[in-house]
Amino acid sequence: MDSGSEIILDTPYFRIYSDRRIDRLMGTGTVPPGFDTATGVTSKDVVIDGETGLYARLYLPDTASRSSGDNKKKLPVLVYFHGGGFVTQSAASPLYQPFLNSLAARAGLLVVSVNYRLAPEHPLPAGYDDSFRALKWAAASGDGDPWLSQHGDLGRLFIAGDSAGGNIVHNVAMMMAASEGDEAGARIEGAVLLHAGFAGREAIDGETPEWTEISGKLWCFVCPEATDGADDPRMNPMAAAAPSLRKLPCKRVLVCVAEKDFTRPRGRAYYEALVASGWSGAAELFESEGQEHVFFLLKPGSDEAVALMDRLVSFFAGN
């Protein structure tokens, strides 16, 4: 076998080779935007940057069209980042369309789901840069996009994401905290990290050596510029070189974990570090008992997924 064809990471979702090739075993299918009869939500795709191909899928619930005139009620805006280990899935994935339709309808949100570029074709920080670009675009009313300008309440701007997308939530928030100029004034009301993909070079309490090895290999693959391996602050927000979590530029944070999820130990550690950092906001940890990684996407009708959706709706409502 050619040395370049050696498999260095084999998962049910993707297979990575030593020559930086990847076989995506799932997450490549797409569904078109449109009207969803089950929820009354309409979606559309909007190009944000033609040069890079960055686009977002916007979700608008029918409650927006039922209000008019002086009684027109604008909707909170949620910028969402999908998961997939930074290497697979998309904003057009059939895994995310029903979840975001339901979330937009239940919580009364205008959702902006970001289709950031994937590694290895576009190594990190490309995905972070795309996500930050999309957040600034949404915060600026989408450069005049009629849905955002007419229906979006940018005084209630939220960010959320699952798995790798939860990692992106933290990183784009810290990018905003470190930025200067107009984008620094964008107000993030709250952030939700759903089973966020964090890791580190050494296992922490409750973390398996297998996950430490897998996450380390994946991080080096998706972010070859990293010098500290999985202790890069973008992968390990609790690393010594990481900026203080007290700088997180939002009022509220909801960290969601699942009892049988390999990311649970890091999610809990992130929540505890945030609370201990001196950050002035309100943080909450929500744990789903007996469940595994991103179960709410795979089993949306389960009791635990319904309970998680209820908590998300309540969080976006300010409760």
PDB file of C-alpha atoms in Angstrom:
ATOM      1  CA  MET A   1       0.000   0.000   0.000  1.00  0.00           C
ATOM      2  CA  ASP A   2       1.238   3.486  -0.836  1.00  0.00           C
ATOM      3  CA  SER A   3       2.255   5.349   2.328  1.00  0.00           C
ATOM      4  CA  GLY A   4       0.021   8.242   1.277  1.00  0.00           C
ATOM      5  CA  SER A   5      -2.972   5.905   1.392  1.00  0.00           C
ATOM      6  CA  GLU A   6      -2.563   4.923   5.028  1.00  0.00           C
ATOM      7  CA  ILE A   7      -5.706   5.461   7.062  1.00  0.00           C
ATOM      8  CA  ILE A   8      -4.929   7.600  10.118  1.00  0.00           C
ATOM      9  CA  LEU A   9      -8.482   8.030  11.396  1.00  0.00           C
ATOM     10  CA  ASP A  10     -11.434   5.762  10.612  1.00  0.00           C
ATOM     11  CA  THR A  11     -14.883   6.739  11.924  1.00  0.00           C
ATOM     12  CA  PRO A  12     -18.463   5.896  10.911  1.00  0.00           C
ATOM     13  CA  TYR A  13     -18.727   9.431   9.496  1.00  0.00           C
ATOM     14  CA  PHE A  14     -15.468   9.956   7.598  1.00  0.00           C
ATOM     15  CA  ARG A  15     -12.144   8.300   6.858  1.00  0.00           C
ATOM     16  CA  ILE A  16      -8.914  10.319   6.877  1.00  0.00           C
ATOM     17  CA  TYR A  17      -5.682   9.366   5.092  1.00  0.00           C
ATOM     18  CA  SER A  18      -2.079  10.313   5.765  1.00  0.00           C
ATOM     19  CA  ASP A  19      -1.867  12.297   2.513  1.00  0.00           C
ATOM     20  CA  ARG A  20      -4.705  14.564   3.792  1.00  0.00           C
ATOM     21  CA  ARG A  21      -7.380  12.951   1.660  1.00  0.00           C
ATOM     22  CA  ILE A  22     -10.794  12.306   3.130  1.00  0.00           C
ATOM     23  CA  ASP A  23     -13.663   9.958   2.376  1.00  0.00           C
ATOM     24  CA  ARG A  24     -16.901  11.487   3.626  1.00  0.00           C
ATOM     25  CA  LEU A  25     -19.137   8.556   4.532  1.00  0.00           C
ATOM     26  CA  MET A  26     -22.121  10.737   5.446  1.00  0.00           C
ATOM     27  CA  GLY A  27     -23.179  14.356   5.514  1.00  0.00           C
ATOM     28  CA  THR A  28     -22.844  15.060   1.802  1.00  0.00           C
ATOM     29  CA  GLY A  29     -26.530  14.875   0.906  1.00  0.00           C
ATOM     30  CA  THR A  30     -28.522  18.073   0.541  1.00  0.00           C
ATOM     31  CA  VAL A  31     -32.134  19.229   0.512  1.00  0.00           C
ATOM     32  CA  PRO A  32     -33.388  22.411  -1.158  1.00  0.00           C
ATOM     33  CA  PRO A  33     -34.820  25.347   0.778  1.00  0.00           C
ATOM     34  CA  GLY A  34     -38.535  26.070   0.583  1.00  0.00           C
ATOM     35  CA  PHE A  35     -41.785  26.022   2.511  1.00  0.00           C
ATOM     36  CA  ASP A  36     -42.194  23.385   5.223  1.00  0.00           C
ATOM     37  CA  THR A  37     -45.855  22.483   5.628  1.00  0.00           C
ATOM     38  CA  ALA A  38     -45.330  20.797   9.003  1.00  0.00           C
ATOM     39  CA  THR A  39     -43.996  23.926  10.710  1.00  0.00           C
ATOM     40  CA  GLY A  40     -45.044  26.828   8.467  1.00  0.00           C
ATOM     41  CA  VAL A  41     -41.398  27.872   8.108  1.00  0.00           C
ATOM     42  CA  THR A  42     -39.976  29.091   4.800  1.00  0.00           C
ATOM     43  CA  SER A  43     -36.258  28.832   4.044  1.00  0.00           C
ATOM     44  CA  LYS A  44     -34.026  30.353   1.384  1.00  0.00           C
ATOM     45  CA  ASP A  45     -30.302  30.436   0.566  1.00  0.00           C
ATOM     46  CA  VAL A  46     -28.431  33.741   0.454  1.00  0.00           C
ATOM     47  CA  VAL A  47     -24.873  34.204  -0.816  1.00  0.00           C
ATOM     48  CA  ILE A  48     -22.725  36.180   1.617  1.00  0.00           C
ATOM     49  CA  ASP A  49     -19.382  36.055  -0.205  1.00  0.00           C
ATOM     50  CA  GLY A  50     -19.308  35.054  -3.852  1.00  0.00           C
ATOM     51  CA  GLU A  51     -15.525  34.693  -3.934  1.00  0.00           C
ATOM     52  CA  THR A  52     -15.368  32.030  -1.229  1.00  0.00           C
ATOM     53  CA  GLY A  53     -18.810  30.546  -1.865  1.00  0.00           C
ATOM     54  CA  LEU A  54     -19.944  31.372   1.664  1.00  0.00           C
ATOM     55  CA  TYR A  55     -23.716  31.291   1.998  1.00  0.00           C
ATOM     56  CA  ALA A  56     -26.384  30.940   4.660  1.00  0.00           C
ATOM     57  CA  ARG A  57     -29.750  29.237   4.731  1.00  0.00           C
ATOM     58  CA  LEU A  58     -32.329  31.534   6.352  1.00  0.00           C
ATOM     59  CA  TYR A  59     -35.438  30.236   8.105  1.00  0.00           C
ATOM     60  CA  LEU A  60     -38.464  32.498   8.568  1.00  0.00           C
ATOM     61  CA  PRO A  61     -41.526  31.273  10.528  1.00  0.00           C
ATOM     62  CA  ASP A  62     -44.994  32.182   9.281  1.00  0.00           C
ATOM     63  CA  THR A  63     -45.576  34.302  12.395  1.00  0.00           C
ATOM     64  CA  ALA A  64     -43.515  36.984  10.642  1.00  0.00           C
ATOM     65  CA  SER A  65     -46.017  37.287   7.792  1.00  0.00           C
ATOM     66  CA  ARG A  66     -49.053  37.321  10.115  1.00  0.00           C
ATOM     67  CA  SER A  67     -47.963  40.571  11.780  1.00  0.00           C
ATOM     68  CA  SER A  68     -48.150  43.824   9.889  1.00  0.00           C
ATOM     69  CA  GLY A  69     -48.258  47.582  10.221  1.00  0.00           C
ATOM     70  CA  ASP A  70     -47.657  49.113  13.620  1.00  0.00           C
ATOM     71  CA  ASN A  71     -48.186  45.721  15.279  1.00  0.00           C
ATOM     72  CA  LYS A  72     -45.400  44.106  13.316  1.00  0.00           C
ATOM     73  CA  LYS A  73     -43.291  42.112  15.733  1.00  0.00           C
ATOM     74  CA  LYS A  74     -39.686  41.531  14.782  1.00  0.00           C
ATOM     75  CA  LEU A  75     -38.057  38.208  15.564  1.00  0.00           C
ATOM     76  CA  PRO A  76     -34.874  37.391  17.465  1.00  0.00           C
ATOM     77  CA  VAL A  77     -32.070  36.369  15.107  1.00  0.00           C
ATOM     78  CA  LEU A  78     -30.161  33.125  15.662  1.00  0.00           C
ATOM     79  CA  VAL A  79     -26.912  32.503  13.772  1.00  0.00           C
ATOM     80  CA  TYR A  80     -26.406  28.721  13.740  1.00  0.00           C
ATOM     81  CA  PHE A  81     -23.264  26.687  13.004  1.00  0.00           C
ATOM     82  CA  HIS A  82     -23.678  23.036  12.019  1.00  0.00           C
ATOM     83  CA  GLY A  83     -21.544  20.155  13.261  1.00  0.00           C
ATOM     84  CA  GLY A  84     -19.614  17.476  11.401  1.00  0.00           C
ATOM     85  CA  GLY A  85     -16.086  17.546  12.805  1.00  0.00           C
ATOM     86  CA  PHE A  86     -15.188  20.544  10.614  1.00  0.00           C
ATOM     87  CA  VAL A  87     -15.028  18.127   7.652  1.00  0.00           C
ATOM     88  CA  THR A  88     -18.591  17.136   6.734  1.00  0.00           C
ATOM     89  CA  GLN A  89     -22.263  18.243   6.806  1.00  0.00           C
ATOM     90  CA  SER A  90     -23.572  21.565   5.496  1.00  0.00           C
ATOM     91  CA  ALA A  91     -26.292  24.142   5.967  1.00  0.00           C
ATOM     92  CA  ALA A  92     -28.273  22.222   3.322  1.00  0.00           C
ATOM     93  CA  SER A  93     -27.973  18.875   5.098  1.00  0.00           C
ATOM     94  CA  PRO A  94     -31.182  16.859   5.559  1.00  0.00           C
ATOM     95  CA  LEU A  95     -30.040  16.329   9.165  1.00  0.00           C
ATOM     96  CA  TYR A  96     -30.390  20.033   9.982  1.00  0.00           C
ATOM     97  CA  GLN A  97     -33.373  21.140   7.899  1.00  0.00           C
ATOM     98  CA  PRO A  98     -36.082  19.577  10.119  1.00  0.00           C
ATOM     99  CA  PHE A  99     -34.310  20.584  13.335  1.00  0.00           C
ATOM    100  CA  LEU A 100     -33.994  24.235  12.336  1.00  0.00           C
ATOM    101  CA  ASN A 101     -37.511  24.347  10.879  1.00  0.00           C
ATOM    102  CA  SER A 102     -38.828  23.155  14.236  1.00  0.00           C
ATOM    103  CA  LEU A 103     -36.605  25.485  16.249  1.00  0.00           C
ATOM    104  CA  ALA A 104     -37.549  28.523  14.154  1.00  0.00           C
ATOM    105  CA  ALA A 105     -41.260  27.713  14.505  1.00  0.00           C
ATOM    106  CA  ARG A 106     -41.249  26.809  18.203  1.00  0.00           C
ATOM    107  CA  ALA A 107     -39.017  29.656  19.376  1.00  0.00           C
ATOM    108  CA  GLY A 108     -40.187  32.290  16.887  1.00  0.00           C
ATOM    109  CA  LEU A 109     -36.688  32.837  15.510  1.00  0.00           C
ATOM    110  CA  LEU A 110     -35.252  34.069  12.249  1.00  0.00           C
ATOM    111  CA  VAL A 111     -32.457  31.517  11.834  1.00  0.00           C
ATOM    112  CA  VAL A 112     -29.285  32.098   9.794  1.00  0.00           C
ATOM    113  CA  SER A 113     -27.615  28.714   9.262  1.00  0.00           C
ATOM    114  CA  VAL A 114     -24.031  29.192   8.064  1.00  0.00           C
ATOM    115  CA  ASN A 115     -22.457  27.088   5.333  1.00  0.00           C
ATOM    116  CA  TYR A 116     -18.803  27.568   6.254  1.00  0.00           C
ATOM    117  CA  ARG A 117     -15.992  25.971   4.245  1.00  0.00           C
ATOM    118  CA  LEU A 118     -14.794  22.529   5.306  1.00  0.00           C
ATOM    119  CA  ALA A 119     -11.384  20.979   5.893  1.00  0.00           C
ATOM    120  CA  PRO A 120      -9.179  19.529   4.499  1.00  0.00           C
ATOM    121  CA  GLU A 121      -9.880  21.418   1.266  1.00  0.00           C
ATOM    122  CA  HIS A 122     -10.080  24.597   3.344  1.00  0.00           C
ATOM    123  CA  PRO A 123      -8.178  24.049   6.611  1.00  0.00           C
ATOM    124  CA  LEU A 124      -9.041  26.022   9.713  1.00  0.00           C
ATOM    125  CA  PRO A 125      -9.131  28.925  10.344  1.00  0.00           C
ATOM    126  CA  ALA A 126     -11.169  29.183   7.078  1.00  0.00           C
ATOM    127  CA  GLY A 127     -14.269  27.794   8.808  1.00  0.00           C
ATOM    128  CA  TYR A 128     -13.861  30.204  11.711  1.00  0.00           C
ATOM    129  CA  ASP A 129     -13.310  33.135   9.367  1.00  0.00           C
ATOM    130  CA  ASP A 130     -16.421  32.226   7.345  1.00  0.00           C
ATOM    131  CA  SER A 131     -18.500  31.881  10.494  1.00  0.00           C
ATOM    132  CA  PHE A 132     -17.320  35.226  11.865  1.00  0.00           C
ATOM    133  CA  ARG A 133     -17.982  36.838   8.492  1.00  0.00           C
ATOM    134  CA  ALA A 134     -21.528  35.428   8.501  1.00  0.00           C
ATOM    135  CA  LEU A 135     -22.138  36.641  12.064  1.00  0.00           C
ATOM    136  CA  LYS A 136     -21.072  40.176  11.131  1.00  0.00           C
ATOM    137  CA  TRP A 137     -23.237  39.952   7.991  1.00  0.00           C
ATOM    138  CA  ALA A 138     -26.288  38.975  10.033  1.00  0.00           C
ATOM    139  CA  ALA A 139     -25.563  41.663  12.634  1.00  0.00           C
ATOM    140  CA  ALA A 140     -25.536  44.231   9.807  1.00  0.00           C
ATOM    141  CA  SER A 141     -29.028  43.169   8.591  1.00  0.00           C
ATOM    142  CA  GLY A 142     -27.561  40.921   5.932  1.00  0.00           C
ATOM    143  CA  ASP A 143     -26.409  43.827   3.749  1.00  0.00           C
ATOM    144  CA  GLY A 144     -30.046  44.748   3.249  1.00  0.00           C
ATOM    145  CA  ASP A 145     -31.510  41.252   2.907  1.00  0.00           C
ATOM    146  CA  PRO A 146     -35.294  41.828   3.123  1.00  0.00           C
ATOM    147  CA  TRP A 147     -35.914  39.054   5.646  1.00  0.00           C
ATOM    148  CA  LEU A 148     -33.300  40.315   8.090  1.00  0.00           C
ATOM    149  CA  SER A 149     -33.993  44.003   7.564  1.00  0.00           C
ATOM    150  CA  GLN A 150     -37.795  43.681   7.770  1.00  0.00           C
ATOM    151  CA  HIS A 151     -38.227  40.850  10.265  1.00  0.00           C
ATOM    152  CA  GLY A 152     -35.023  40.576  12.303  1.00  0.00           C
ATOM    153  CA  ASP A 153     -34.605  42.170  15.723  1.00  0.00           C
ATOM    154  CA  LEU A 154     -30.843  42.612  15.897  1.00  0.00           C
ATOM    155  CA  GLY A 155     -31.137  43.797  19.474  1.00  0.00           C
ATOM    156  CA  ARG A 156     -31.796  40.117  20.216  1.00  0.00           C
ATOM    157  CA  LEU A 157     -28.945  38.349  18.430  1.00  0.00           C
ATOM    158  CA  PHE A 158     -28.067  34.780  19.418  1.00  0.00           C
ATOM    159  CA  ILE A 159     -25.450  32.260  18.317  1.00  0.00           C
ATOM    160  CA  ALA A 160     -25.698  28.475  18.610  1.00  0.00           C
ATOM    161  CA  GLY A 161     -24.168  25.331  17.189  1.00  0.00           C
ATOM    162  CA  ASP A 162     -23.690  21.619  17.786  1.00  0.00           C
ATOM    163  CA  SER A 163     -20.507  19.530  18.006  1.00  0.00           C
ATOM    164  CA  ALA A 164     -17.912  21.303  15.818  1.00  0.00           C
ATOM    165  CA  GLY A 165     -20.499  24.072  15.535  1.00  0.00           C
ATOM    166  CA  GLY A 166     -20.506  24.429  19.325  1.00  0.00           C
ATOM    167  CA  ASN A 167     -16.751  24.873  19.132  1.00  0.00           C
ATOM    168  CA  ILE A 168     -17.329  27.559  16.501  1.00  0.00           C
ATOM    169  CA  VAL A 169     -19.803  29.345  18.795  1.00  0.00           C
ATOM    170  CA  HIS A 170     -17.068  29.833  21.383  1.00  0.00           C
ATOM    171  CA  ASN A 171     -14.457  30.858  18.841  1.00  0.00           C
ATOM    172  CA  VAL A 172     -16.516  33.406  16.904  1.00  0.00           C
ATOM    173  CA  ALA A 173     -17.588  34.937  20.230  1.00  0.00           C
ATOM    174  CA  MET A 174     -13.953  35.310  21.259  1.00  0.00           C
ATOM    175  CA  MET A 175     -13.112  36.680  17.799  1.00  0.00           C
ATOM    176  CA  MET A 176     -15.799  39.293  18.290  1.00  0.00           C
ATOM    177  CA  ALA A 177     -14.464  40.124  21.743  1.00  0.00           C
ATOM    178  CA  ALA A 178     -10.994  40.688  20.267  1.00  0.00           C
ATOM    179  CA  SER A 179     -12.164  42.653  17.213  1.00  0.00           C
ATOM    180  CA  GLU A 180     -12.081  46.368  16.733  1.00  0.00           C
ATOM    181  CA  GLY A 181     -14.359  48.659  14.759  1.00  0.00           C
ATOM    182  CA  ASP A 182     -18.032  48.370  13.928  1.00  0.00           C
ATOM    183  CA  GLU A 183     -18.262  44.622  14.405  1.00  0.00           C
ATOM    184  CA  ALA A 184     -17.181  44.966  18.044  1.00  0.00           C
ATOM    185  CA  GLY A 185     -20.423  46.800  18.726  1.00  0.00           C
ATOM    186  CA  ALA A 186     -22.624  43.890  17.663  1.00  0.00           C
ATOM    187  CA  ARG A 187     -24.599  42.701  20.667  1.00  0.00           C
ATOM    188  CA  ILE A 188     -24.894  38.986  21.349  1.00  0.00           C
ATOM    189  CA  GLU A 189     -27.782  38.333  23.697  1.00  0.00           C
ATOM    190  CA  GLY A 190     -26.950  34.676  24.266  1.00  0.00           C
ATOM    191  CA  ALA A 191     -24.954  31.662  23.119  1.00  0.00           C
ATOM    192  CA  VAL A 192     -25.860  27.962  23.085  1.00  0.00           C
ATOM    193  CA  LEU A 193     -23.213  25.255  22.900  1.00  0.00           C
ATOM    194  CA  LEU A 194     -24.804  21.913  22.018  1.00  0.00           C
ATOM    195  CA  HIS A 195     -22.438  18.993  22.708  1.00  0.00           C
ATOM    196  CA  ALA A 196     -19.524  21.263  21.781  1.00  0.00           C
ATOM    197  CA  GLY A 197     -16.420  19.704  20.233  1.00  0.00           C
ATOM    198  CA  PHE A 198     -13.586  20.605  22.601  1.00  0.00           C
ATOM    199  CA  ALA A 199     -10.534  18.505  23.438  1.00  0.00           C
ATOM    200  CA  GLY A 200      -6.986  18.645  24.803  1.00  0.00           C
ATOM    201  CA  ARG A 201      -3.667  16.842  24.695  1.00  0.00           C
ATOM    202  CA  GLU A 202      -4.269  15.189  28.068  1.00  0.00           C
ATOM    203  CA  ALA A 203      -7.491  13.486  29.105  1.00  0.00           C
ATOM    204  CA  ILE A 204      -9.508  15.122  31.863  1.00  0.00           C
ATOM    205  CA  ASP A 205     -11.707  13.445  34.471  1.00  0.00           C
ATOM    206  CA  GLY A 206     -14.354  11.334  32.726  1.00  0.00           C
ATOM    207  CA  GLU A 207     -12.718  11.541  29.298  1.00  0.00           C
ATOM    208  CA  THR A 208     -11.558   8.369  27.572  1.00  0.00           C
ATOM    209  CA  PRO A 209      -8.048   7.931  26.142  1.00  0.00           C
ATOM    210  CA  GLU A 210      -9.689   6.878  22.882  1.00  0.00           C
ATOM    211  CA  TRP A 211     -11.443  10.244  22.510  1.00  0.00           C
ATOM    212  CA  THR A 212      -8.243  12.092  23.399  1.00  0.00           C
ATOM    213  CA  GLU A 213      -6.408  10.228  20.632  1.00  0.00           C
ATOM    214  CA  ILE A 214      -9.168  10.636  18.029  1.00  0.00           C
ATOM    215  CA  SER A 215      -9.761  14.322  18.734  1.00  0.00           C
ATOM    216  CA  GLY A 216      -6.027  15.018  18.645  1.00  0.00           C
ATOM    217  CA  LYS A 217      -5.637  13.386  15.239  1.00  0.00           C
ATOM    218  CA  LEU A 218      -8.719  15.165  13.899  1.00  0.00           C
ATOM    219  CA  TRP A 219      -7.548  18.572  15.134  1.00  0.00           C
ATOM    220  CA  CYS A 220      -4.105  18.203  13.544  1.00  0.00           C
ATOM    221  CA  PHE A 221      -5.859  17.264  10.299  1.00  0.00           C
ATOM    222  CA  VAL A 222      -8.349  20.142  10.234  1.00  0.00           C
ATOM    223  CA  CYS A 223      -5.936  22.773  11.591  1.00  0.00           C
ATOM    224  CA  PRO A 224      -2.391  21.945  10.433  1.00  0.00           C
ATOM    225  CA  GLU A 225      -1.166  25.397  11.496  1.00  0.00           C
ATOM    226  CA  ALA A 226      -1.751  24.579  15.171  1.00  0.00           C
ATOM    227  CA  THR A 227       1.511  24.371  17.121  1.00  0.00           C
ATOM    228  CA  ASP A 228       0.204  22.956  20.410  1.00  0.00           C
ATOM    229  CA  GLY A 229      -1.856  20.123  18.970  1.00  0.00           C
ATOM    230  CA  ALA A 230      -5.209  19.745  20.702  1.00  0.00           C
ATOM    231  CA  ASP A 231      -4.101  22.283  23.340  1.00  0.00           C
ATOM    232  CA  ASP A 232      -4.502  24.999  20.726  1.00  0.00           C
ATOM    233  CA  PRO A 233      -6.828  27.507  22.475  1.00  0.00           C
ATOM    234  CA  ARG A 234      -9.352  27.129  19.657  1.00  0.00           C
ATOM    235  CA  MET A 235      -9.740  23.437  20.516  1.00  0.00           C
ATOM    236  CA  ASN A 236      -9.040  23.700  24.247  1.00  0.00           C
ATOM    237  CA  PRO A 237     -10.512  26.922  25.693  1.00  0.00           C
ATOM    238  CA  MET A 238      -9.134  25.923  29.094  1.00  0.00           C
ATOM    239  CA  ALA A 239      -5.517  25.678  27.890  1.00  0.00           C
ATOM    240  CA  ALA A 240      -2.962  27.896  29.609  1.00  0.00           C
ATOM    241  CA  ALA A 241      -2.529  30.051  26.499  1.00  0.00           C
ATOM    242  CA  ALA A 242      -6.263  30.529  25.939  1.00  0.00           C
ATOM    243  CA  PRO A 243      -7.798  33.980  26.463  1.00  0.00           C
ATOM    244  CA  SER A 244      -9.889  34.363  29.597  1.00  0.00           C
ATOM    245  CA  LEU A 245     -13.486  33.205  29.318  1.00  0.00           C
ATOM    246  CA  ARG A 246     -14.510  36.320  31.238  1.00  0.00           C
ATOM    247  CA  LYS A 247     -14.186  38.170  27.908  1.00  0.00           C
ATOM    248  CA  LEU A 248     -17.081  36.222  26.365  1.00  0.00           C
ATOM    249  CA  PRO A 249     -19.217  38.978  24.775  1.00  0.00           C
ATOM    250  CA  CYS A 250     -22.749  37.869  25.608  1.00  0.00           C
ATOM    251  CA  LYS A 251     -25.180  38.077  28.487  1.00  0.00           C
ATOM    252  CA  ARG A 252     -26.257  34.450  28.771  1.00  0.00           C
ATOM    253  CA  VAL A 253     -24.790  31.047  27.911  1.00  0.00           C
ATOM    254  CA  LEU A 254     -26.487  27.648  27.805  1.00  0.00           C
ATOM    255  CA  VAL A 255     -24.124  24.648  27.700  1.00  0.00           C
ATOM    256  CA  CYS A 256     -25.879  21.411  26.723  1.00  0.00           C
ATOM    257  CA  VAL A 257     -24.327  17.989  27.312  1.00  0.00           C
ATOM    258  CA  ALA A 258     -25.517  14.378  27.145  1.00  0.00           C
ATOM    259  CA  GLU A 259     -24.758  11.680  29.701  1.00  0.00           C
ATOM    260  CA  LYS A 260     -23.266   9.143  27.256  1.00  0.00           C
ATOM    261  CA  ASP A 261     -21.586  11.658  24.951  1.00  0.00           C
ATOM    262  CA  PHE A 262     -17.795  11.602  24.524  1.00  0.00           C
ATOM    263  CA  THR A 263     -17.809  15.441  24.616  1.00  0.00           C
ATOM    264  CA  ARG A 264     -19.614  15.587  27.991  1.00  0.00           C
ATOM    265  CA  PRO A 265     -16.505  15.966  30.220  1.00  0.00           C
ATOM    266  CA  ARG A 266     -15.190  18.931  28.218  1.00  0.00           C
ATOM    267  CA  GLY A 267     -18.630  20.522  28.047  1.00  0.00           C
ATOM    268  CA  ARG A 268     -19.007  20.385  31.817  1.00  0.00           C
ATOM    269  CA  ALA A 269     -15.439  21.654  32.278  1.00  0.00           C
ATOM    270  CA  TYR A 270     -16.170  24.573  29.939  1.00  0.00           C
ATOM    271  CA  TYR A 271     -19.266  25.503  31.931  1.00  0.00           C
ATOM    272  CA  GLU A 272     -17.382  25.300  35.236  1.00  0.00           C
ATOM    273  CA  ALA A 273     -14.461  27.346  33.878  1.00  0.00           C
ATOM    274  CA  LEU A 274     -16.843  29.993  32.554  1.00  0.00           C
ATOM    275  CA  VAL A 275     -18.596  30.317  35.919  1.00  0.00           C
ATOM    276  CA  ALA A 276     -15.233  30.525  37.734  1.00  0.00           C
ATOM    277  CA  SER A 277     -13.716  33.031  35.296  1.00  0.00           C
ATOM    278  CA  GLY A 278     -15.365  36.140  36.687  1.00  0.00           C
ATOM    279  CA  TRP A 279     -17.541  36.484  33.589  1.00  0.00           C
ATOM    280  CA  SER A 280     -20.459  38.768  34.391  1.00  0.00           C
ATOM    281  CA  GLY A 281     -23.164  36.851  32.518  1.00  0.00           C
ATOM    282  CA  ALA A 282     -25.544  34.046  33.499  1.00  0.00           C
ATOM    283  CA  ALA A 283     -24.525  30.479  32.639  1.00  0.00           C
ATOM    284  CA  GLU A 284     -26.563  27.273  32.758  1.00  0.00           C
ATOM    285  CA  LEU A 285     -25.708  23.615  32.230  1.00  0.00           C
ATOM    286  CA  PHE A 286     -28.408  21.357  30.762  1.00  0.00           C
ATOM    287  CA  GLU A 287     -27.768  17.606  30.704  1.00  0.00           C
ATOM    288  CA  SER A 288     -29.770  14.977  28.820  1.00  0.00           C
ATOM    289  CA  GLU A 289     -29.756  11.693  30.733  1.00  0.00           C
ATOM    290  CA  GLY A 290     -29.002   8.431  28.962  1.00  0.00           C
ATOM    291  CA  GLN A 291     -28.319  10.108  25.607  1.00  0.00           C
ATOM    292  CA  GLU A 292     -25.415  10.180  23.160  1.00  0.00           C
ATOM    293  CA  HIS A 293     -23.803  12.784  20.914  1.00  0.00           C
ATOM    294  CA  VAL A 294     -26.276  15.035  18.992  1.00  0.00           C
ATOM    295  CA  PHE A 295     -29.138  12.625  19.720  1.00  0.00           C
ATOM    296  CA  PHE A 296     -31.625  15.477  19.205  1.00  0.00           C
ATOM    297  CA  LEU A 297     -30.794  15.493  15.482  1.00  0.00           C
ATOM    298  CA  LEU A 298     -31.068  11.719  15.149  1.00  0.00           C
ATOM    299  CA  LYS A 299     -34.067  11.092  17.446  1.00  0.00           C
ATOM    300  CA  PRO A 300     -36.053  14.346  17.381  1.00  0.00           C
ATOM    301  CA  GLY A 301     -39.219  12.714  18.672  1.00  0.00           C
ATOM    302  CA  SER A 302     -37.674  11.216  21.803  1.00  0.00           C
ATOM    303  CA  ASP A 303     -38.691  12.514  25.217  1.00  0.00           C
ATOM    304  CA  GLU A 304     -35.179  13.819  25.849  1.00  0.00           C
ATOM    305  CA  ALA A 305     -35.078  15.660  22.498  1.00  0.00           C
ATOM    306  CA  VAL A 306     -38.444  17.257  23.234  1.00  0.00           C
ATOM    307  CA  ALA A 307     -37.181  18.340  26.665  1.00  0.00           C
ATOM    308  CA  LEU A 308     -34.053  19.841  25.095  1.00  0.00           C
ATOM    309  CA  MET A 309     -36.123  21.684  22.494  1.00  0.00           C
ATOM    310  CA  ASP A 310     -38.334  23.055  25.279  1.00  0.00           C
ATOM    311  CA  ARG A 311     -35.249  24.348  27.103  1.00  0.00           C
ATOM    312  CA  LEU A 312     -33.933  25.987  23.920  1.00  0.00           C
ATOM    313  CA  VAL A 313     -37.268  27.702  23.306  1.00  0.00           C
ATOM    314  CA  SER A 314     -37.276  28.974  26.876  1.00  0.00           C
ATOM    315  CA  PHE A 315     -33.683  30.208  26.608  1.00  0.00           C
ATOM    316  CA  PHE A 316     -34.351  32.192  23.441  1.00  0.00           C
ATOM    317  CA  ALA A 317     -37.439  33.678  25.088  1.00  0.00           C
ATOM    318  CA  GLY A 318     -35.219  35.022  27.862  1.00  0.00           C
ATOM    319  CA  ASN A 319     -36.214  32.528  30.565  1.00  0.00           C
TER     320      ASN A 319
END
